[in-house]
Amino acid sequence: MTLRHARRIGGATAAVLAAGLLAAPGAAAVPGEAVTDPKALPAPGFAATGVRTDACDDTTAPGWLEVANPVLTVSATSPQVRFKVWDDSTPEHDKIVDTAVDVTGGTARLATSGLADGHSYSWQTWPAYDPGSGKPAPTCHFRVDLTHPGLSVSSTDFPETGSGTTPGKYAGENGVFTLKGLDAAPAGGQASGVACYQYVLNGSLGVGWDCASGHTVKAGADGTAQLTLKPKDWGTNLLTVQAMDDAGNVGQPSTYAFYAPWDPRPKPAVPGDVDGDAVPDILLPDAQGNLQLISAAAADTTPSSIVPAALAPAHAGWQDYQVLHRGWANIHGPGDDLVVRPKGNGGGLYVYANWSKGDFSDRLPTFAWKPSDCLDPAGGSIACPEDYAADWSAADQLVAVGVRTGTEPSLPTLLSVEHGKLYAFIDTGRGYGYAQPVATTGDWSGYELIAPGADASGNLTVWARERATGTLHAYPVTRTSDDLLDFSALADPSANVVATGFTTAAYPTLDSAGDGDGDGKPDLWAVTPDRHLVTFSGWSAPKDLGALR
């Protein structure tokens, strides 16, 4: 390693050490030799967007690095490559490196060191030692940020413990927390700015996260973010937050303690509600496989809470499962239990008991066997159809309609489509005890079942989308004198058209969580091809809530 020259960074003089700084005697360029594919390692970029760029033109914004010693590399056909590096943040745009490096295996590498915090740099390479011969690579650019960001947390809904301010919300209600970042710029330099925050309520922060990870919220242009969280339990809660700047520097975790008072107001039991706030919830996986609980009354796609990916049956994320909910069997309701089925016509069915307002981390799921007995609507034993399957694998569709009776807690009654036939599965107190053939003559294979739940009067319906046309049908489900569900209206799938335009091209996913807007009638929701969440009032007045995480 040879001392080549001294350089000035931010007014100070520093020595640069690099391997192969002197050209070999007699080195000469060969016409036509070229250097290509210039790269800095690690790759400069922007943590907020995940974009990585070497900015080898005059229009692309230079990315950020969180290290002072990137390695600059190029591919080359010449025996040597000449590197030049300029500090664009100094008044004279000082050239701080001008050296030749041997090419090994078609690649030349220059190890830098001591780059200044907050400075911008340009660099370029040429074949051999003579910059006037051969074809140079384009000039590339990057910026350096070595300072870790800080942050503060505040909330008027749940003030910090010791502030003397009375909370404006109760446990079980959403509260807004303001996260304000600080990414100070060094003298004579720039800061990359706060990009995002990782957060956890009453838990430990993870490692190896980025701005696309679960439990993160991106910062606005001013470095602040609004975080909406729902403390489920009354008492003292701890919100832990960590900031990341655009260069990828991570600050120290900050813990915000606050008190959530017990809510004395009684909450009604609302099938479709998972987190116990008496509003139905939309359940969808995020990009990391976590299960998002998004209120059907939400104004955007911010989840009120998240069920971690590791709690899915195979512990690898919820993206591979269909999650149903519309009732509860345990005595700790009213939050819906989850009925979970592997996608792709999996044969298993799992029940997650909801004992903690949407926190399913305290108990293992139980397996729900498919019943082997069939009964008619009057309760008489009948032979199951010959093509009735012994497990859930033959169910092309499965939806949760509602509870078995209007007065008793139970797992939701399920409807399935098997070989074009429609079946109902009834909870008898110890799991699904029997199947009821609902429609064995009409062909349901071209219809997509939707279970909107009950209206304000407790009346149930089943909706269905005709996949070929986007036509929406609605079938009333009344209750018998014994307070049981009567599915006789579902004998003909083509009956009862109520709306059109719900094509699979416009809405690949179409479903209902129940009454989200509080008008006493159930509502549709949909996911568009670009993963925007759209809610409806009934089946009209679509409202785009924005992109899903």
XYZ file of C-alpha atoms in Angstrom:
549
model
C 0.000 0.000 0.000
C 1.590 3.288 -1.155
C 1.047 6.854 -0.070
C -0.036 8.666 -3.228
C -1.001 12.163 -2.169
C -2.692 14.298 0.472
C -6.267 15.549 0.144
C -8.366 18.265 1.772
C -11.840 17.350 3.158
C -13.996 20.076 4.716
C -10.941 22.324 5.101
C -8.848 19.637 6.787
C -5.979 17.729 5.196
C -6.140 13.935 5.232
C -3.922 11.273 3.743
C -5.428 8.796 1.320
C -4.207 5.222 1.318
C -5.212 2.904 -1.494
C -3.913 -0.288 -3.056
C -2.017 0.043 -6.347
C -1.855 3.822 -6.401
C 1.212 4.021 -8.665
C 1.084 2.893 -12.266
C 3.446 0.122 -13.307
C 6.468 1.421 -15.239
C 5.818 1.703 -18.904
C 2.054 1.181 -18.655
C 0.384 2.379 -21.819
C -3.139 2.414 -23.146
C -4.258 0.294 -26.037
C -6.665 2.055 -28.427
C -10.198 0.780 -28.068
C -9.770 -0.348 -24.459
C -12.690 0.620 -22.246
C -13.939 0.586 -18.680
C -17.627 -0.148 -18.048
C -20.191 -0.794 -15.334
C -18.950 1.644 -12.661
C -20.326 0.804 -9.232
C -19.850 1.918 -5.630
C -20.014 -0.742 -2.933
C -22.189 -0.616 -0.926
C -24.630 0.720 -3.490
C -25.724 4.342 -2.930
C -29.454 4.829 -2.642
C -32.474 6.073 -0.767
C -33.852 4.147 2.194
C -37.259 5.824 1.856
C -37.940 4.309 -1.556
C -35.498 1.396 -1.701
C -34.036 2.793 -4.950
C -30.324 2.150 -5.527
C -28.397 4.232 -8.041
C -24.806 5.121 -8.943
C -26.143 8.285 -10.665
C -23.777 7.974 -13.631
C -25.383 10.892 -15.505
C -26.114 14.550 -14.937
C -29.818 14.242 -14.105
C -30.197 11.428 -11.554
C -30.101 12.533 -7.916
C -27.039 10.980 -6.225
C -27.827 8.259 -3.732
C -26.631 8.201 -0.131
C -24.031 6.045 1.611
C -23.798 5.452 5.360
C -20.076 4.563 5.216
C -16.920 6.653 4.802
C -15.007 3.972 2.890
C -16.921 2.748 -0.181
C -15.139 0.580 -2.708
C -15.304 1.872 -6.284
C -15.294 -0.802 -8.984
C -15.335 -1.000 -12.797
C -15.097 -3.749 -15.371
C -12.086 -3.239 -17.677
C -10.312 -4.765 -20.648
C -7.088 -2.817 -19.971
C -4.349 -3.966 -17.560
C -4.779 -0.846 -15.446
C -7.528 1.655 -14.678
C -7.096 5.250 -13.592
C -9.489 6.509 -10.888
C -10.258 10.136 -10.145
C -12.493 11.282 -7.242
C -13.668 14.844 -6.561
C -15.207 16.319 -3.419
C -18.056 18.416 -4.833
C -18.804 19.975 -1.445
C -15.540 21.936 -1.296
C -15.368 25.384 -2.922
C -12.898 24.254 -5.577
C -14.377 20.783 -6.082
C -11.091 19.336 -4.905
C -9.717 16.299 -6.666
C -8.948 13.974 -3.762
C -7.919 10.847 -5.669
C -5.951 10.488 -8.909
C -4.404 7.058 -9.167
C -4.020 3.911 -11.244
C -5.136 0.479 -10.089
C -4.298 -2.921 -11.550
C -7.084 -4.938 -13.145
C -7.638 -8.417 -11.722
C -10.084 -10.832 -13.281
C -11.547 -8.089 -15.466
C -12.281 -5.789 -12.504
C -10.485 -2.837 -10.962
C -11.236 -1.858 -7.372
C -10.318 1.274 -5.449
C -10.784 1.236 -1.660
C -11.484 4.739 -0.386
C -11.347 5.913 3.212
C -12.095 8.919 5.368
C -14.802 10.463 3.213
C -16.466 13.375 4.955
C -19.885 13.347 6.578
C -22.438 15.323 4.555
C -20.255 15.706 1.443
C -21.059 14.906 -2.185
C -18.571 13.112 -4.448
C -18.031 12.496 -8.149
C -15.757 9.862 -9.653
C -14.648 8.705 -13.082
C -12.307 6.074 -14.562
C -10.190 5.655 -17.693
C -8.297 2.727 -19.215
C -4.590 2.580 -18.295
C -2.702 5.524 -16.858
C -3.237 8.048 -19.646
C -6.720 9.582 -19.386
C -6.481 10.762 -22.986
C -6.451 7.242 -24.402
C -9.194 4.634 -24.463
C -12.857 5.172 -23.685
C -13.678 6.539 -20.188
C -16.599 5.473 -18.073
C -19.282 8.082 -17.324
C -18.943 10.262 -14.257
C -20.834 8.852 -11.272
C -22.009 10.534 -8.089
C -22.871 9.711 -4.475
C -23.343 11.433 -1.130
C -22.215 10.459 2.362
C -24.205 10.682 5.600
C -22.530 9.254 8.701
C -24.791 10.816 11.360
C -27.446 8.708 13.095
C -30.871 10.361 13.350
C -32.763 11.154 16.530
C -36.485 11.515 17.185
C -39.206 12.630 19.558
C -42.708 11.257 20.150
C -45.813 13.158 21.231
C -49.553 12.580 21.375
C -52.571 14.546 22.570
C -54.710 11.385 22.524
C -52.323 9.523 24.848
C -49.967 12.070 26.476
C -46.626 10.935 27.838
C -46.655 9.637 31.395
C -45.720 12.402 33.818
C -46.906 15.226 31.562
C -49.907 15.968 33.780
C -52.232 15.944 30.758
C -55.387 13.808 30.761
C -55.626 11.277 27.899
C -58.238 12.094 25.279
C -58.858 8.453 24.319
C -59.551 5.169 26.079
C -57.888 1.786 25.748
C -59.364 0.079 22.704
C -59.537 3.333 20.716
C -57.180 4.572 18.017
C -54.760 7.265 19.066
C -52.486 9.425 16.906
C -48.800 9.686 17.784
C -46.586 12.295 16.118
C -43.062 11.124 15.331
C -40.623 13.970 14.703
C -37.160 13.116 13.434
C -33.903 14.997 13.717
C -31.119 14.417 11.198
C -28.701 17.267 11.752
C -26.514 18.402 8.855
C -22.779 18.669 9.625
C -20.976 21.981 9.088
C -20.406 22.489 5.379
C -22.446 19.426 4.434
C -25.912 18.002 3.955
C -28.005 15.441 5.834
C -29.994 12.787 4.039
C -33.065 13.419 6.202
C -35.258 11.010 8.183
C -36.818 8.399 5.871
C -38.984 6.227 8.119
C -39.632 4.906 11.598
C -39.881 1.407 12.984
C -42.253 1.041 15.911
C -43.659 -1.529 18.293
C -46.264 -1.203 21.027
C -45.394 -3.154 24.182
C -42.676 -5.230 22.541
C -39.122 -5.296 21.225
C -37.934 -3.806 17.948
C -36.579 -6.126 15.286
C -33.228 -5.960 13.535
C -32.347 -5.779 9.863
C -35.382 -3.676 9.017
C -35.856 -1.215 6.174
C -38.554 1.252 5.163
C -40.577 -1.523 3.485
C -40.628 -3.740 6.581
C -43.685 -4.338 8.687
C -44.272 -2.024 11.651
C -42.738 0.926 9.801
C -44.192 4.292 8.828
C -42.548 6.601 6.294
C -41.660 10.168 7.171
C -43.011 13.169 5.308
C -40.872 15.813 3.623
C -40.368 17.556 6.978
C -39.249 14.329 8.680
C -42.437 13.816 10.679
C -44.961 11.003 10.563
C -48.406 10.404 12.029
C -48.754 6.953 13.562
C -52.210 5.614 14.463
C -52.207 2.854 17.083
C -54.793 1.214 19.278
C -53.648 0.211 22.790
C -55.777 -2.845 23.516
C -55.275 -2.999 27.283
C -55.832 -0.271 29.840
C -52.921 0.856 31.982
C -49.363 1.881 31.153
C -48.213 1.143 27.601
C -44.769 1.501 26.036
C -44.335 2.670 22.459
C -40.776 2.085 21.203
C -39.676 3.908 18.046
C -36.470 3.972 16.017
C -35.636 6.330 13.138
C -33.799 5.542 9.886
C -32.439 8.259 7.627
C -32.321 8.116 3.822
C -28.748 6.828 3.919
C -29.772 3.875 6.081
C -28.356 5.100 9.393
C -30.471 3.877 12.329
C -30.813 5.917 15.503
C -31.138 4.748 19.072
C -34.594 3.433 20.072
C -36.780 5.902 21.957
C -39.398 4.662 24.441
C -42.586 6.647 25.004
C -44.626 5.635 28.049
C -48.312 6.570 28.208
C -51.416 5.626 30.142
C -54.554 4.310 28.410
C -57.605 4.586 30.699
C -60.164 1.807 30.989
C -63.198 2.501 28.801
C -66.375 2.374 30.935
C -68.666 2.474 27.899
C -70.092 -0.921 26.916
C -69.193 -2.169 23.440
C -71.802 -4.118 21.484
C -70.923 -7.468 19.954
C -70.528 -6.960 16.210
C -69.776 -9.992 14.040
C -67.029 -8.982 11.632
C -65.174 -7.051 14.355
C -61.820 -8.616 15.260
C -60.167 -5.982 17.449
C -63.112 -5.299 19.775
C -63.999 -1.729 18.755
C -67.512 -2.650 17.513
C -66.560 -1.878 13.886
C -66.027 -4.666 11.315
C -62.491 -5.245 10.086
C -60.929 -6.006 6.705
C -58.153 -8.579 6.991
C -55.429 -8.588 4.320
C -51.735 -9.602 4.295
C -49.065 -6.958 3.743
C -45.936 -7.335 1.623
C -44.078 -8.969 4.522
C -46.796 -11.556 5.171
C -48.205 -9.890 8.293
C -52.001 -9.936 8.607
C -53.320 -6.367 8.614
C -56.489 -5.465 10.522
C -57.940 -2.460 8.668
C -61.152 -0.973 10.024
C -63.983 -1.067 7.504
C -64.625 2.556 8.551
C -61.028 3.665 7.932
C -60.182 6.695 5.782
C -56.990 5.106 4.452
C -55.172 1.765 4.459
C -53.374 2.251 7.780
C -53.967 -0.928 9.809
C -55.291 -0.581 13.340
C -53.161 -3.576 14.301
C -51.136 -6.385 12.759
C -50.985 -10.131 13.396
C -47.327 -11.092 12.785
C -46.446 -13.371 9.882
C -44.926 -15.911 12.259
C -48.365 -16.674 13.757
C -49.691 -18.117 10.473
C -50.137 -21.918 10.546
C -46.794 -22.625 8.811
C -45.122 -19.587 10.479
C -44.127 -18.213 7.057
C -46.772 -15.520 6.522
C -50.501 -15.068 5.935
C -50.228 -14.547 2.188
C -50.779 -18.271 1.582
C -54.028 -18.467 3.582
C -57.660 -17.488 3.299
C -58.785 -15.880 6.562
C -62.511 -15.990 7.445
C -64.274 -14.378 10.407
C -67.876 -13.700 11.373
C -68.474 -14.896 14.952
C -66.879 -16.317 18.063
C -67.081 -19.478 20.137
C -65.122 -18.462 23.236
C -66.627 -16.630 26.172
C -64.184 -13.765 25.856
C -65.783 -12.227 22.746
C -66.957 -10.134 21.121
C -63.923 -10.141 18.808
C -64.296 -12.593 15.926
C -62.374 -15.844 15.954
C -60.403 -16.567 12.782
C -61.086 -19.555 10.561
C -57.986 -20.059 8.417
C -57.557 -22.231 5.365
C -54.506 -22.775 3.117
C -55.016 -21.382 -0.370
C -55.055 -23.781 -3.294
C -57.871 -25.950 -1.912
C -55.904 -27.100 1.098
C -57.443 -29.891 3.123
C -56.809 -28.300 6.543
C -58.849 -25.745 8.462
C -57.579 -23.931 11.563
C -59.434 -21.921 14.199
C -57.701 -19.092 16.088
C -59.637 -18.215 19.260
C -59.759 -14.458 19.829
C -59.182 -13.985 23.547
C -57.357 -10.627 23.398
C -59.030 -8.227 20.946
C -57.130 -9.341 17.878
C -53.925 -10.459 19.582
C -53.575 -14.119 18.632
C -50.111 -14.648 20.107
C -51.220 -16.288 23.370
C -52.730 -19.554 22.059
C -52.099 -22.127 19.372
C -54.747 -22.662 16.688
C -56.946 -25.749 16.779
C -57.698 -27.983 13.818
C -61.279 -28.017 12.538
C -62.302 -31.374 11.083
C -64.769 -31.493 8.260
C -68.000 -33.187 9.409
C -68.819 -36.588 7.953
C -72.569 -36.385 8.670
C -75.173 -34.543 6.603
C -78.527 -33.237 7.834
C -81.495 -31.719 6.046
C -82.809 -28.231 6.978
C -85.170 -29.797 9.531
C -82.332 -31.582 11.304
C -82.978 -35.051 9.924
C -80.064 -37.308 9.057
C -79.514 -37.833 5.330
C -76.866 -39.443 3.171
C -74.208 -37.034 1.968
C -73.875 -36.727 -1.839
C -71.484 -39.232 -3.430
C -68.925 -36.553 -4.369
C -68.905 -35.007 -0.880
C -65.216 -34.932 0.165
C -63.867 -36.204 3.466
C -61.720 -33.080 4.004
C -61.783 -29.421 2.924
C -59.690 -29.924 -0.221
C -62.695 -30.128 -2.588
C -64.064 -26.741 -1.477
C -63.466 -24.354 -4.364
C -64.782 -21.590 -2.135
C -65.322 -21.114 1.581
C -66.965 -18.135 3.290
C -68.108 -17.372 6.844
C -71.786 -16.349 6.832
C -72.572 -15.658 10.482
C -73.391 -17.352 13.760
C -75.631 -20.423 13.915
C -78.361 -18.716 15.930
C -79.113 -15.128 16.741
C -78.624 -15.550 20.487
C -75.657 -17.856 21.180
C -71.930 -17.382 20.565
C -70.577 -19.860 18.060
C -68.053 -20.287 15.321
C -69.399 -18.780 12.111
C -71.502 -20.970 9.869
C -69.517 -21.697 6.705
C -70.699 -21.990 3.127
C -68.645 -23.926 0.584
C -68.866 -24.710 -3.108
C -67.854 -28.294 -3.926
C -68.214 -29.678 -7.454
C -70.674 -26.859 -8.138
C -72.851 -27.788 -5.127
C -73.446 -25.533 -2.136
C -73.039 -26.737 1.473
C -73.427 -25.128 4.896
C -71.329 -26.251 7.873
C -72.759 -25.692 11.332
C -70.933 -25.306 14.648
C -72.541 -27.537 17.274
C -70.439 -26.298 20.190
C -67.470 -28.587 19.622
C -66.507 -27.625 16.116
C -68.354 -28.162 12.866
C -70.702 -31.038 13.691
C -72.616 -31.533 10.455
C -72.990 -30.428 6.841
C -76.241 -29.250 5.311
C -76.602 -29.579 1.527
C -78.014 -26.192 0.512
C -78.144 -26.371 -3.295
C -77.301 -29.607 -5.077
C -78.976 -28.871 -8.436
C -77.873 -25.339 -9.449
C -74.260 -24.932 -10.603
C -72.369 -22.510 -8.319
C -68.941 -23.055 -9.922
C -69.117 -19.778 -11.884
C -70.075 -17.678 -8.855
C -67.929 -16.126 -6.149
C -69.552 -16.201 -2.704
C -69.488 -13.115 -0.469
C -70.735 -13.039 3.123
C -71.722 -9.483 4.158
C -73.063 -10.430 7.582
C -76.167 -8.952 9.185
C -77.922 -5.629 8.747
C -79.070 -3.462 11.657
C -82.114 -5.684 12.156
C -80.052 -8.851 12.315
C -81.105 -10.112 8.884
C -78.449 -12.070 7.020
C -77.814 -12.235 3.285
C -75.382 -14.011 1.029
C -74.005 -12.153 -1.984
C -72.362 -13.677 -5.040
C -70.463 -12.262 -8.001
C -70.903 -13.937 -11.362
C -67.301 -14.116 -12.500
C -67.990 -14.044 -16.237
C -70.068 -10.847 -16.156
C -69.361 -8.995 -12.901
C -73.056 -9.185 -11.961
C -73.816 -9.072 -8.228
C -76.588 -11.199 -6.700
C -78.089 -11.014 -3.187
C -79.915 -13.910 -1.479
C -81.800 -13.371 1.795
C -81.012 -15.806 4.622
C -83.884 -15.825 7.069
C -84.192 -17.540 10.449
C -86.563 -20.395 11.177
C -88.889 -20.590 14.133
C -86.108 -22.481 15.906
C -83.773 -19.479 15.333
C -81.712 -21.408 12.786
C -80.561 -20.182 9.366
C -82.766 -20.858 6.337
C -80.758 -21.090 3.081
C -83.656 -21.948 0.760
C -83.218 -18.694 -1.226
C -79.875 -19.977 -2.521
C -81.392 -22.744 -4.620
C -80.914 -20.763 -7.865
C -77.603 -18.880 -8.169
C -78.829 -16.776 -11.137
C -81.655 -15.163 -9.137
C -81.801 -11.784 -7.406
C -79.512 -9.514 -9.467
C -78.829 -6.291 -7.541
C -75.869 -4.615 -9.306
C -73.480 -4.858 -12.251
C -69.950 -3.727 -13.061
C -68.015 -5.732 -10.478
C -65.791 -7.462 -13.024
C -62.792 -9.521 -11.998
C -60.647 -7.287 -14.231
C -61.597 -4.181 -12.232
C -61.690 -5.897 -8.833
C -59.683 -9.140 -8.638
C -60.668 -9.348 -4.962
C -64.230 -8.550 -3.891
C -65.532 -9.164 -0.374
C -67.444 -7.692 2.557
C -66.583 -7.108 6.211
C -70.092 -6.021 7.199
C -71.418 -2.523 7.895
C -68.372 -0.271 7.671
C -70.042 3.120 7.261
C -72.563 2.694 10.091
C -75.733 3.119 8.028
C -77.192 -0.200 9.167
C -76.487 -2.001 5.880
C -73.517 -4.216 4.973
C -70.923 -2.935 2.501
C -68.559 -4.309 -0.119
C -64.824 -3.778 -0.283
C -62.419 -4.615 -3.107
C -58.743 -4.708 -4.064
C -57.791 -3.359 -7.495
C -55.077 -4.821 -9.772
C -52.604 -2.207 -8.468
C -53.424 -3.192 -4.851
C -55.547 -0.205 -3.912
C -58.224 -0.816 -1.295
C -61.684 0.407 -2.322
C -64.691 0.508 0.023
C -68.346 0.928 -0.947
C -71.541 2.045 0.717
C -73.519 -1.105 0.123
C -72.426 -1.782 -3.458
C -72.283 1.852 -4.637
C -70.192 5.017 -4.041
C -66.695 3.500 -4.348
C -64.006 5.166 -2.230
C -60.307 4.560 -2.958
C -58.428 4.352 0.359
C -55.014 4.187 -1.327
C -52.354 1.561 -1.840
C -52.054 -1.364 0.534
C -48.785 -2.015 2.287
